[in-house]
XYZ file of C-alpha atoms in Angstrom:
713
model
C 0.348 -0.057 0.030
C 2.248 2.563 1.067
C 5.074 1.901 -3.124
C 1.168 2.818 -4.773
C 0.778 5.598 -2.327
C 3.926 6.902 -3.572
C 4.126 5.626 -7.181
C 0.868 7.715 -6.869
C 2.976 10.684 -5.404
C 5.888 10.860 -8.114
C 3.403 10.459 -11.216
C 1.495 13.755 -9.664
C 5.359 15.438 -9.528
C 5.988 14.055 -12.954
C 2.385 15.514 -14.646
C 3.208 18.944 -12.643
C 6.828 18.750 -14.341
C 4.576 18.380 -17.907
C 2.770 21.644 -16.990
C 6.271 23.223 -16.120
C 7.277 22.082 -20.153
C 3.794 23.380 -21.703
C 3.745 26.301 -19.729
C 7.654 27.211 -20.899
C 6.560 26.495 -24.560
C 3.506 28.521 -24.660
C 3.868 31.253 -27.794
C 2.790 34.270 -24.423
C 6.019 34.179 -22.316
C 4.456 37.293 -20.421
C 0.928 34.925 -19.344
C 0.381 32.853 -16.108
C -0.551 29.662 -15.841
C -4.092 30.300 -14.906
C -4.009 32.690 -18.428
C -2.906 28.996 -20.001
C -5.852 27.077 -18.233
C -8.916 29.502 -20.315
C -9.732 31.019 -16.236
C -11.163 34.492 -18.270
C -8.635 35.999 -16.129
C -7.855 39.893 -17.424
C -4.360 39.946 -18.254
C -3.602 43.188 -16.273
C -4.542 41.946 -13.268
C -2.160 38.158 -13.717
C 1.215 40.191 -13.854
C 2.273 42.544 -11.836
C 5.245 44.353 -13.337
C 5.561 47.896 -11.580
C 8.418 50.027 -11.464
C 10.900 49.859 -7.916
C 10.446 52.568 -6.253
C 12.869 54.276 -4.257
C 10.313 55.361 -1.561
C 10.354 51.352 -0.557
C 13.940 50.371 -1.115
C 15.194 50.965 2.417
C 12.365 48.968 4.000
C 10.807 46.561 1.530
C 10.060 44.235 4.083
C 8.432 44.462 7.490
C 8.744 41.831 10.303
C 4.946 40.212 10.573
C 3.442 37.499 13.436
C 1.111 35.145 12.191
C -0.467 32.590 14.630
C -1.728 29.514 13.115
C -4.639 26.862 14.691
C -3.513 23.728 13.114
C -6.377 21.361 13.975
C -5.240 17.212 13.324
C -5.752 14.410 15.645
C -4.904 16.936 18.157
C -4.654 20.266 18.211
C -2.190 22.626 17.933
C -1.501 26.350 17.927
C 1.712 27.445 16.048
C 3.092 31.679 16.245
C 5.520 32.723 13.454
C 7.410 35.705 14.270
C 9.419 36.876 11.185
C 12.519 39.184 11.780
C 14.491 40.569 8.731
C 18.053 41.394 9.305
C 19.950 42.486 6.115
C 17.213 43.269 3.001
C 16.736 45.305 0.215
C 14.601 43.884 -2.662
C 17.062 41.650 -3.771
C 18.247 39.579 -0.797
C 16.502 39.029 2.705
C 18.099 37.715 5.544
C 15.783 36.929 8.370
C 15.297 35.006 11.501
C 12.432 32.409 12.113
C 10.834 31.847 14.998
C 8.541 29.879 15.710
C 6.477 28.631 18.568
C 4.120 25.236 18.594
C 1.591 24.491 21.515
C -0.157 20.753 21.454
C -3.946 20.545 23.453
C -3.198 17.223 23.856
C 0.592 17.968 25.708
C 3.911 19.238 24.628
C 5.555 21.871 22.894
C 8.454 22.940 21.072
C 10.637 25.529 19.265
C 12.047 26.772 16.238
C 14.355 29.187 15.812
C 15.359 29.732 12.407
C 18.190 31.806 10.365
C 16.809 31.920 6.327
C 18.578 33.736 3.321
C 16.311 34.352 0.230
C 18.010 35.843 -3.023
C 15.880 37.379 -6.362
C 16.923 36.848 -9.762
C 16.280 38.746 -12.520
C 12.426 39.303 -10.442
C 11.964 35.789 -12.215
C 12.442 33.514 -9.319
C 13.951 33.207 -5.744
C 16.623 30.994 -4.093
C 17.236 30.337 -0.688
C 18.515 28.507 1.558
C 18.480 28.044 5.960
C 18.908 26.462 9.143
C 16.811 25.981 12.313
C 17.266 24.532 15.367
C 14.127 22.654 17.289
C 13.797 21.502 20.478
C 10.192 19.951 21.604
C 9.191 18.729 24.671
C 7.127 15.871 23.774
C 3.301 15.072 25.647
C 5.713 12.211 26.995
C 7.516 14.825 28.764
C 10.640 13.891 26.762
C 13.078 16.751 25.371
C 14.422 16.310 21.641
C 16.635 18.339 19.977
C 17.453 18.182 16.009
C 18.956 20.697 13.149
C 16.433 20.930 9.890
C 18.717 22.440 6.711
C 16.474 23.369 3.959
C 16.749 24.236 0.107
C 14.604 26.649 -1.568
C 13.188 27.304 -5.335
C 10.192 29.551 -6.144
C 9.218 31.807 -8.759
C 5.558 33.337 -9.009
C 4.354 29.715 -10.144
C 5.642 26.849 -8.665
C 7.569 25.610 -5.602
C 10.589 23.163 -4.920
C 12.034 22.547 -1.846
C 14.212 20.323 -0.182
C 14.013 19.077 3.878
C 16.452 17.696 5.725
C 15.892 16.828 9.870
C 18.399 16.006 12.198
C 18.016 14.654 15.083
C 20.539 14.679 18.352
C 22.690 11.514 18.145
C 21.383 8.446 20.563
C 17.839 10.242 20.772
C 15.856 8.237 22.977
C 13.337 8.195 26.204
C 11.824 6.148 27.963
C 7.793 6.232 27.568
C 4.324 4.030 29.120
C 5.267 0.170 28.233
C 2.931 -2.348 26.665
C 1.026 -5.315 27.089
C 1.272 -7.579 23.984
C 1.687 -11.225 22.734
C 4.998 -12.572 22.270
C 5.282 -16.627 21.634
C 1.797 -17.166 22.793
C 2.820 -15.339 25.987
C 1.619 -11.865 27.761
C 4.444 -10.032 27.852
C 5.091 -6.190 29.443
C 7.113 -4.482 26.468
C 9.015 -1.627 27.702
C 9.033 1.831 24.930
C 11.231 4.554 24.761
C 10.545 7.178 22.125
C 12.718 8.575 19.538
C 13.529 11.401 17.032
C 13.763 10.099 14.263
C 15.891 11.306 11.075
C 15.182 12.264 7.887
C 13.693 14.300 4.758
C 11.094 15.958 2.691
C 10.594 17.363 -0.347
C 7.510 18.793 -2.918
C 6.370 20.729 -5.102
C 3.749 23.222 -5.828
C 1.846 25.017 -8.558
C -0.092 28.003 -8.819
C -3.679 26.896 -9.519
C -6.068 29.258 -9.428
C -6.490 33.774 -9.223
C -9.422 35.220 -7.675
C -7.551 38.705 -8.095
C -11.004 40.415 -7.442
C -11.453 38.688 -3.691
C -8.395 40.366 -1.991
C -5.784 39.317 -4.518
C -6.376 35.781 -3.626
C -4.664 32.612 -4.895
C -4.934 28.894 -4.716
C -2.226 26.487 -4.620
C -1.540 22.833 -4.418
C 1.728 21.082 -3.457
C 2.655 17.547 -4.201
C 5.759 15.529 -2.316
C 6.889 12.785 -0.329
C 8.988 12.175 3.056
C 11.287 9.270 4.357
C 11.733 9.396 8.163
C 14.197 6.256 10.447
C 15.681 5.945 13.741
C 18.647 2.970 13.967
C 16.639 0.808 16.633
C 16.233 -2.043 15.184
C 12.386 -2.480 16.646
C 11.691 0.668 14.193
C 9.623 0.961 11.600
C 10.786 3.785 8.993
C 7.981 6.055 8.468
C 7.470 7.229 4.774
C 4.538 7.939 2.543
C 3.535 10.717 0.650
C 1.651 13.940 0.970
C -0.384 16.493 -0.793
C -1.309 19.617 0.572
C -3.319 22.736 -0.688
C -3.526 26.379 0.495
C -5.424 28.811 -0.182
C -3.964 32.950 0.163
C -5.344 36.151 0.192
C -3.671 39.294 0.593
C -3.243 43.162 2.005
C -7.258 42.689 3.810
C -7.783 45.893 3.835
C -9.489 45.589 7.120
C -6.576 44.447 8.460
C -3.606 46.195 6.703
C -0.823 46.158 3.856
C 1.438 43.191 3.803
C -1.447 41.332 5.997
C -1.776 37.550 4.373
C -4.789 34.878 5.465
C -4.386 31.732 5.035
C -6.726 28.702 4.565
C -4.993 25.083 3.861
C -5.898 21.267 3.915
C -3.069 18.624 3.776
C -2.969 14.370 3.744
C -0.713 12.152 4.368
C -0.028 8.298 5.047
C 2.502 5.851 5.606
C 2.604 3.055 7.460
C 2.928 3.293 11.170
C 1.190 6.958 12.000
C -1.538 5.865 9.254
C -3.791 8.338 7.531
C -3.537 12.180 9.484
C -5.661 15.328 7.818
C -5.159 18.794 8.789
C -6.838 21.577 8.719
C -4.764 25.214 9.229
C -6.406 28.546 9.835
C -3.132 31.658 9.883
C -2.999 35.258 9.896
C -0.122 37.440 9.313
C 0.061 40.679 10.644
C 3.076 43.162 9.913
C 4.867 45.415 12.233
C 5.343 49.078 11.493
C 2.464 52.394 10.172
C 1.235 52.360 6.828
C 2.330 56.078 6.068
C 5.453 55.200 3.734
C 4.142 51.924 1.981
C 2.206 53.758 -0.823
C 2.044 50.309 -3.171
C 1.699 46.823 -2.080
C 4.081 44.302 -2.769
C 4.297 42.777 -6.215
C 3.917 38.736 -6.396
C 7.276 38.767 -6.621
C 8.149 40.380 -3.949
C 5.352 38.284 -1.052
C 7.155 35.419 -2.161
C 11.007 36.421 -0.741
C 8.223 36.652 2.496
C 6.622 33.268 2.610
C 6.608 31.315 4.687
C 9.400 28.276 5.266
C 7.806 25.091 4.686
C 9.289 22.120 6.259
C 7.450 19.010 9.077
C 5.674 21.435 11.548
C 7.686 19.101 14.346
C 10.418 16.798 15.508
C 8.604 13.383 14.466
C 9.177 11.334 17.752
C 7.386 7.880 18.243
C 6.845 5.252 21.004
C 8.947 2.239 19.351
C 9.908 -0.830 20.891
C 12.474 -1.056 23.374
C 15.117 -3.952 21.835
C 15.058 -6.809 24.701
C 13.076 -4.465 26.602
C 10.258 -8.032 27.450
C 9.638 -8.662 30.641
C 6.590 -11.473 32.203
C 3.589 -9.876 32.551
C 1.795 -10.105 36.338
C -1.281 -8.253 37.624
C -0.200 -4.611 38.395
C -2.927 -5.909 42.417
C -2.805 -9.413 43.010
C 0.778 -10.083 40.946
C 0.138 -13.682 39.505
C 0.969 -13.788 35.835
C -0.486 -14.248 33.169
C 1.392 -16.432 31.694
C -0.205 -17.769 28.347
C -3.404 -16.460 27.081
C -5.863 -17.034 23.858
C -7.950 -14.521 23.688
C -11.100 -13.999 22.749
C -14.131 -11.353 21.583
C -17.218 -10.945 19.546
C -16.720 -12.373 16.743
C -15.504 -16.119 18.496
C -18.316 -18.757 17.235
C -19.738 -20.496 20.184
C -17.861 -18.358 23.221
C -18.525 -20.644 25.903
C -17.235 -23.493 24.196
C -13.842 -21.639 23.451
C -13.616 -21.083 26.947
C -13.987 -24.195 28.224
C -11.720 -25.837 25.489
C -9.115 -23.432 25.883
C -5.824 -24.782 27.301
C -3.762 -21.459 27.657
C -3.139 -20.916 31.394
C -5.559 -17.208 30.904
C -8.331 -16.905 28.712
C -8.370 -13.043 28.007
C -12.368 -11.762 26.266
C -11.675 -8.756 25.038
C -14.242 -6.524 24.087
C -12.932 -4.254 20.706
C -15.200 -5.602 18.540
C -18.570 -4.820 20.556
C -20.881 -6.219 23.310
C -20.942 -10.361 23.789
C -24.252 -11.925 24.322
C -24.962 -15.284 25.472
C -27.356 -17.736 26.082
C -25.862 -20.086 27.858
C -23.339 -19.420 30.441
C -19.489 -19.203 30.484
C -18.368 -22.767 32.648
C -14.274 -21.078 33.859
C -12.941 -24.433 34.642
C -10.665 -25.835 37.221
C -7.417 -23.727 37.379
C -8.281 -21.485 34.553
C -7.464 -16.946 35.214
C -10.826 -15.486 33.139
C -9.931 -12.014 32.793
C -11.447 -8.989 30.733
C -9.924 -6.393 28.204
C -8.679 -3.291 29.654
C -6.198 -5.634 31.556
C -4.067 -3.819 34.060
C -0.347 -5.323 34.448
C 2.467 -5.070 35.397
C 6.523 -5.988 34.588
C 7.652 -8.331 37.380
C 11.178 -7.487 37.215
C 10.348 -3.615 36.622
C 7.017 -2.970 38.360
C 6.027 -0.946 35.342
C 2.403 -1.245 34.211
C 0.740 -1.886 30.909
C -3.053 -2.031 30.126
C -3.564 -4.773 27.766
C -7.109 -5.031 25.709
C -10.852 -3.015 25.938
C -13.120 -3.226 29.158
C -15.850 -5.770 27.987
C -19.487 -6.307 28.536
C -21.616 -9.864 28.945
C -25.064 -9.596 28.309
C -27.066 -12.631 29.611
C -30.022 -13.235 26.994
C -31.815 -16.444 29.406
C -33.089 -15.023 32.864
C -32.568 -18.966 34.313
C -28.762 -19.298 33.626
C -25.890 -17.045 35.235
C -23.600 -15.623 32.912
C -20.483 -17.247 34.343
C -19.938 -20.176 36.607
C -16.991 -20.253 38.605
C -14.823 -23.501 39.941
C -12.658 -23.980 42.004
C -8.502 -22.278 41.489
C -9.916 -19.952 39.560
C -9.999 -16.106 38.508
C -12.103 -13.906 37.346
C -11.525 -10.263 36.681
C -12.665 -7.199 34.815
C -16.305 -8.151 33.031
C -19.212 -5.870 32.589
C -22.216 -8.707 33.081
C -25.805 -7.241 32.549
C -28.875 -9.777 32.336
C -28.472 -13.480 33.653
C -29.832 -15.479 36.267
C -26.466 -14.238 38.438
C -23.457 -12.557 37.058
C -21.197 -14.245 38.758
C -22.177 -17.580 40.493
C -21.682 -21.167 41.682
C -24.819 -21.950 41.754
C -24.056 -25.153 39.670
C -26.803 -27.976 37.717
C -25.592 -30.462 40.883
C -26.681 -27.507 43.042
C -24.616 -24.434 45.071
C -20.625 -25.885 45.202
C -18.853 -24.291 47.419
C -15.109 -23.016 46.771
C -11.589 -22.991 47.220
C -9.425 -20.622 46.424
C -10.974 -18.102 43.922
C -10.302 -14.851 43.405
C -13.041 -13.073 41.483
C -12.230 -9.078 41.883
C -13.024 -6.043 39.779
C -16.725 -6.988 37.471
C -19.626 -4.883 37.917
C -22.681 -6.919 37.659
C -26.036 -5.028 37.434
C -29.944 -6.085 36.623
C -29.376 -10.161 37.147
C -32.799 -11.644 37.831
C -31.542 -12.367 41.063
C -28.534 -12.150 43.389
C -25.530 -10.509 41.148
C -23.292 -12.553 42.764
C -23.967 -16.247 44.195
C -21.812 -18.475 45.582
C -21.503 -21.187 48.224
C -18.680 -21.442 50.590
C -15.731 -19.744 50.307
C -12.764 -21.015 51.848
C -9.717 -19.520 53.969
C -7.816 -18.558 50.838
C -10.350 -17.169 48.605
C -10.968 -13.432 47.808
C -13.679 -11.433 46.591
C -12.562 -7.789 46.262
C -13.476 -4.791 44.382
C -16.275 -6.192 42.359
C -19.928 -3.493 41.811
C -23.703 -5.237 42.117
C -26.482 -2.736 40.955
C -30.192 -3.202 41.246
C -30.003 -6.851 41.040
C -33.713 -8.903 41.482
C -32.540 -9.982 45.126
C -29.043 -9.861 47.202
C -26.160 -7.384 45.384
C -24.156 -10.205 47.169
C -25.257 -13.647 48.650
C -23.376 -15.667 49.981
C -23.586 -18.799 51.628
C -20.801 -19.069 54.323
C -17.861 -16.588 53.607
C -14.068 -17.768 55.409
C -12.383 -15.355 53.555
C -10.984 -12.347 52.304
C -14.495 -10.102 51.562
C -12.930 -5.994 50.756
C -14.557 -2.945 48.711
C -17.105 -4.317 47.313
C -19.891 -1.818 46.361
C -23.594 -2.541 46.535
C -26.228 0.164 45.181
C -29.828 -0.164 44.997
C -31.068 -4.522 45.110
C -34.183 -5.405 45.070
C -32.963 -6.938 48.720
C -29.711 -7.010 50.643
C -26.937 -5.257 49.791
C -24.658 -7.992 50.794
C -26.255 -11.453 52.473
C -23.145 -13.169 53.722
C -25.081 -15.805 56.084
C -22.143 -16.894 58.347
C -18.976 -14.911 57.922
C -16.383 -16.691 59.652
C -13.593 -14.507 57.411
C -12.562 -11.254 56.752
C -14.855 -8.322 55.954
C -13.870 -5.152 55.020
C -14.103 -1.541 53.080
C -16.951 -2.709 51.857
C -20.348 -0.294 51.035
C -24.187 -0.822 50.561
C -26.313 1.904 49.283
C -30.110 2.445 48.149
C -30.644 -1.445 49.085
C -34.169 -2.640 49.379
C -33.628 -4.848 52.322
C -30.537 -3.972 54.764
C -27.253 -3.212 53.927
C -25.360 -5.571 55.400
C -27.037 -9.056 57.163
C -25.487 -12.019 58.598
C -27.399 -14.425 61.265
C -23.767 -15.322 62.600
C -20.398 -13.588 62.628
C -17.337 -15.039 64.592
C -14.486 -13.993 61.436
C -13.769 -9.836 61.124
C -16.557 -6.785 60.067
C -14.780 -3.758 59.956
C -14.833 -0.188 58.792
C -17.898 -0.849 56.050
C -20.299 0.933 55.333
C -24.010 1.384 54.729
C -26.451 4.556 53.482
C -30.331 4.809 52.992
C -30.850 1.312 52.725
C -34.484 0.423 53.649
C -34.199 -1.322 56.462
C -31.306 -1.688 58.952
C -27.773 -0.487 58.348
C -25.775 -3.672 59.652
C -28.041 -6.914 60.972
C -26.674 -9.317 62.556
C -28.392 -12.873 64.655
C -25.334 -13.407 66.968
C -21.935 -11.782 66.778
C -19.211 -13.893 67.736
C -16.164 -11.737 66.185
C -15.212 -8.533 65.625
C -17.978 -5.784 64.655
C -15.354 -2.514 64.227
C -15.556 1.174 62.786
C -18.025 0.657 60.160
C -20.698 3.634 59.286
C -24.156 3.321 59.724
C -26.765 6.443 58.123
C -29.914 7.513 57.107
C -31.305 3.896 56.667
C -35.062 3.478 57.446
C -34.357 1.067 60.563
C -31.922 1.092 62.876
C -28.199 1.539 62.056
C -27.323 -2.188 64.242
C -28.664 -5.129 65.280
C -27.609 -7.953 67.297
C -29.884 -10.725 68.976
C -26.694 -11.598 71.475
C -23.313 -10.040 71.298
C -20.369 -12.357 72.355
C -17.705 -10.439 70.471
C -16.523 -7.073 70.226
C -18.033 -3.763 68.537
C -16.280 -1.037 68.837
C -15.139 2.280 67.668
C -18.624 2.222 64.976
C -20.912 5.074 64.120
C -24.730 5.080 63.772
C -26.738 8.412 62.939
C -29.905 9.757 61.054
C -31.373 6.611 60.996
C -35.261 5.607 61.327
C -35.216 3.918 64.532
C -32.437 2.707 67.162
C -28.680 3.966 67.056
C -27.707 -0.021 68.197
C -29.925 -2.489 69.392
C -29.244 -5.848 70.444
C -30.686 -8.412 73.105
C -28.220 -9.231 75.481
C -24.810 -7.960 75.549
C -22.213 -10.914 77.322
C -18.654 -9.270 75.127
C -17.459 -5.721 74.498
C -19.758 -2.936 73.482
C -17.329 0.166 73.909
C -16.337 3.476 72.160
C -19.134 3.379 69.743
C -21.525 6.982 69.175
C -24.921 6.997 68.200
C -26.250 10.426 66.900
C -28.970 12.048 65.858
C -30.978 8.633 65.406
C -34.764 8.657 65.081
C -34.799 6.754 68.291
C -32.956 5.157 71.207
C -29.407 5.513 71.152
C -28.067 2.376 72.201
C -31.730 0.040 73.259
C -30.548 -3.473 74.674
C -31.549 -5.940 77.253
C -28.834 -6.885 79.718
C -25.545 -6.302 79.737
C -23.360 -9.111 81.343
C -20.019 -7.877 79.800
C -18.529 -4.427 79.351
C -19.722 -1.406 77.772
C -17.993 1.090 77.819
C -17.272 4.913 76.728
C -20.142 4.597 73.821
C -21.138 8.280 73.269
C -25.523 8.701 72.657
C -26.373 12.300 71.782
C -29.039 14.236 70.006
C -31.592 10.964 69.283
C -34.796 11.017 69.177
C -35.313 9.421 71.951
C -32.798 7.828 75.550
C -29.475 7.926 75.094
C -29.421 3.888 76.819
C -32.797 2.044 77.304
C -31.887 -1.328 78.678
C -32.906 -3.257 81.159
C -30.129 -4.861 83.515
C -26.146 -3.949 84.283
C -25.370 -7.200 85.839
C -21.609 -6.499 83.867
C -19.764 -2.950 83.874
C -21.006 0.026 82.610
C -18.390 2.753 82.367
C -17.658 5.954 81.040
C -20.681 6.432 78.477
C -22.179 9.705 77.656
C -25.867 10.661 77.219
C -26.136 14.709 75.753
C -29.141 16.212 74.070
C -31.516 13.856 73.508
C -34.833 13.996 73.526
C -35.459 10.910 76.262
C -33.605 10.699 79.564
C -29.813 10.345 79.225
C -29.958 6.826 80.928
C -32.770 4.807 81.142
C -32.941 1.340 83.123
C -34.673 -0.724 85.670
C -31.708 -1.847 87.650
C -27.168 -1.909 88.682
C -27.756 -5.311 89.192
C -25.779 -6.758 92.344
C -22.904 -8.163 90.547
C -23.098 -4.672 88.562
C -20.849 -1.535 88.166
C -21.894 1.650 86.834
C -19.748 4.073 87.169
C -18.246 7.829 85.539
C -20.779 7.685 82.935
C -22.449 11.865 82.046
C -26.092 12.971 81.763
C -26.189 15.758 79.814
C -29.023 18.211 78.505
C -32.004 15.165 78.256
C -34.631 16.271 77.606
C -35.906 13.907 80.700
C -34.406 12.773 83.578
C -30.646 12.225 84.135
C -30.746 8.469 85.081
C -33.809 6.927 85.524
C -33.035 3.557 87.038
C -32.615 1.858 90.038
C -28.608 0.122 92.030
C -28.475 -3.243 93.735
C -24.546 -2.574 92.732
C -21.471 -0.619 92.624
C -22.181 3.189 91.644
C -20.199 5.962 91.446
C -18.899 9.153 90.003
C -21.897 9.265 87.873
C -22.332 12.898 87.191
C -24.927 15.364 84.838
C -26.315 18.214 84.194
C -29.116 20.188 82.551
C -31.282 17.666 82.288
C -35.093 18.939 81.935
C -36.844 16.615 84.976
C -33.334 15.990 87.353
C -31.251 13.322 88.050
C -27.797 14.417 87.376
C -26.399 11.956 89.067
C -26.616 8.009 89.638
C -27.558 7.140 92.419
């Protein structure tokens, strides 16, 4: 394809040469190309043969500033400062100072020195050199020298440029994940500056003297760039462009210019590139002494030097720069891979029969619709596109493929079925009975050593995630269950790690962990119609989870013999926390703005310590009997009592009740075996303390309670 396009360019150059030959043989040597093409433009307007004007001899060419907007793969703004240094009508030495700014990041500056000589008012020869410096979008800096030569007439343009970047210009850039010999690897890359050359021929195609003395020019050319890396491809191909120029605009000034341009080029590395430009040139200095416009050949003395718009750089693979790819978070090796996508016939069968370490389902070819479940095999890693990996040695990160959406079209079957020793990650799943499940035809399967993370399940007919028992080596992490017909997460027994998952807007509970013996932490439950979190029994750790705006209670436990610590429950329809019985530790939890009690449980045989209940719709802490340790809890601003219980037979120490609507402490009895000390009741709507003492009570203080009883006993 490249050779064909290069041939087309060369043929176009040859055609321009034929036109030039015809022009030279014309019997009317003073006629323009426009006249030879019979464009019906009056001859006196086509060629300006004005006599020499001594009044502008000392200042034939003025300095100017030009601003050009360029739209291509990313928007650019060019600035160009033209400064004559030595000049008369036939000779011009000027500096060309340029700046370029890219919307996607990066900038470039060019400083050039240009000499042009006009021969007998017929043609111009010019030579120039530039120093270029580029700060790329990858924050690498490159230096380059540019040399060029040009031959200009009123009708023709011939120019050549050579580009010489600083030797060995390479800088590290972001790595890429690629398949090499069947394995997924991280390929380290480097950004390199390319040496090269380009050339073009231009022709005046049309003049419109009645419209601001405008002209249309066309150009064809070719370019070739290369670098000394064995992994780099050369960049070469054709380039065509056109420019519409308007001169001496009355609403600007003499020597002003507006240019509209379009350019197309193609090469095998950067593919097709199309750009459009809009440029405005404004001269410096007053027009008072300039009584005539420059002739057309004089205008050409001030044409912009045409060269590649920036230092050509490209990301290329680093020779020998491949590393084993491991997952960016969990560090397991990706290994050998099978890549599937929407074009794969019978995708579930392809997954089941894959013999590689990992199967990657890529979303680059669109959404995938499944009428049968994908059944993950024992020990298989099923991964979605957009996979985040890193190099095993350097730790440098890369991404493979595109994010993928799976749609289950049968509400009686799960979309993905799990197996022991498997990994499932990176899928957006819609519909089906469950998104990811171990609900096999023979019943709900228990799982050993599974890693299920970074999946999103939406709109399943029942629960988004549904598993039997998860052993101590299993991890469920960074998943999201949204608007499913049952629970967000439905687990019979968890002995593993259940961390940083989210449940939003599900029809039942956000998290239904019937029995938790493992670690449940940093999960969030929001706006589910049932409980935020439910566990029939917790003998593990339930730490730093959040539950908001659920229809029932934020957290509901039948029995706790483990640790419930650092959780937050707010704005739920019923209680913040509900327990049938506590035999473990309930510590440093928050409950506020819930519709009912902040904390509600029958008996405490364990430790309830350092919890805060405020602004709830009923009692802050409501329980039957305390047989364990209940200390340093705070109830403030609740619509009922601060603390409401029957009997304290354990230790009730250093708790605070402040500004509650009912009594600060409302109880029947501090029993003979109980200790009730160092508590404080301030500003409550009824009594500070309302109860009897048959045990040990001391240093219980209070003030400003509406019905008194500021101390106990």
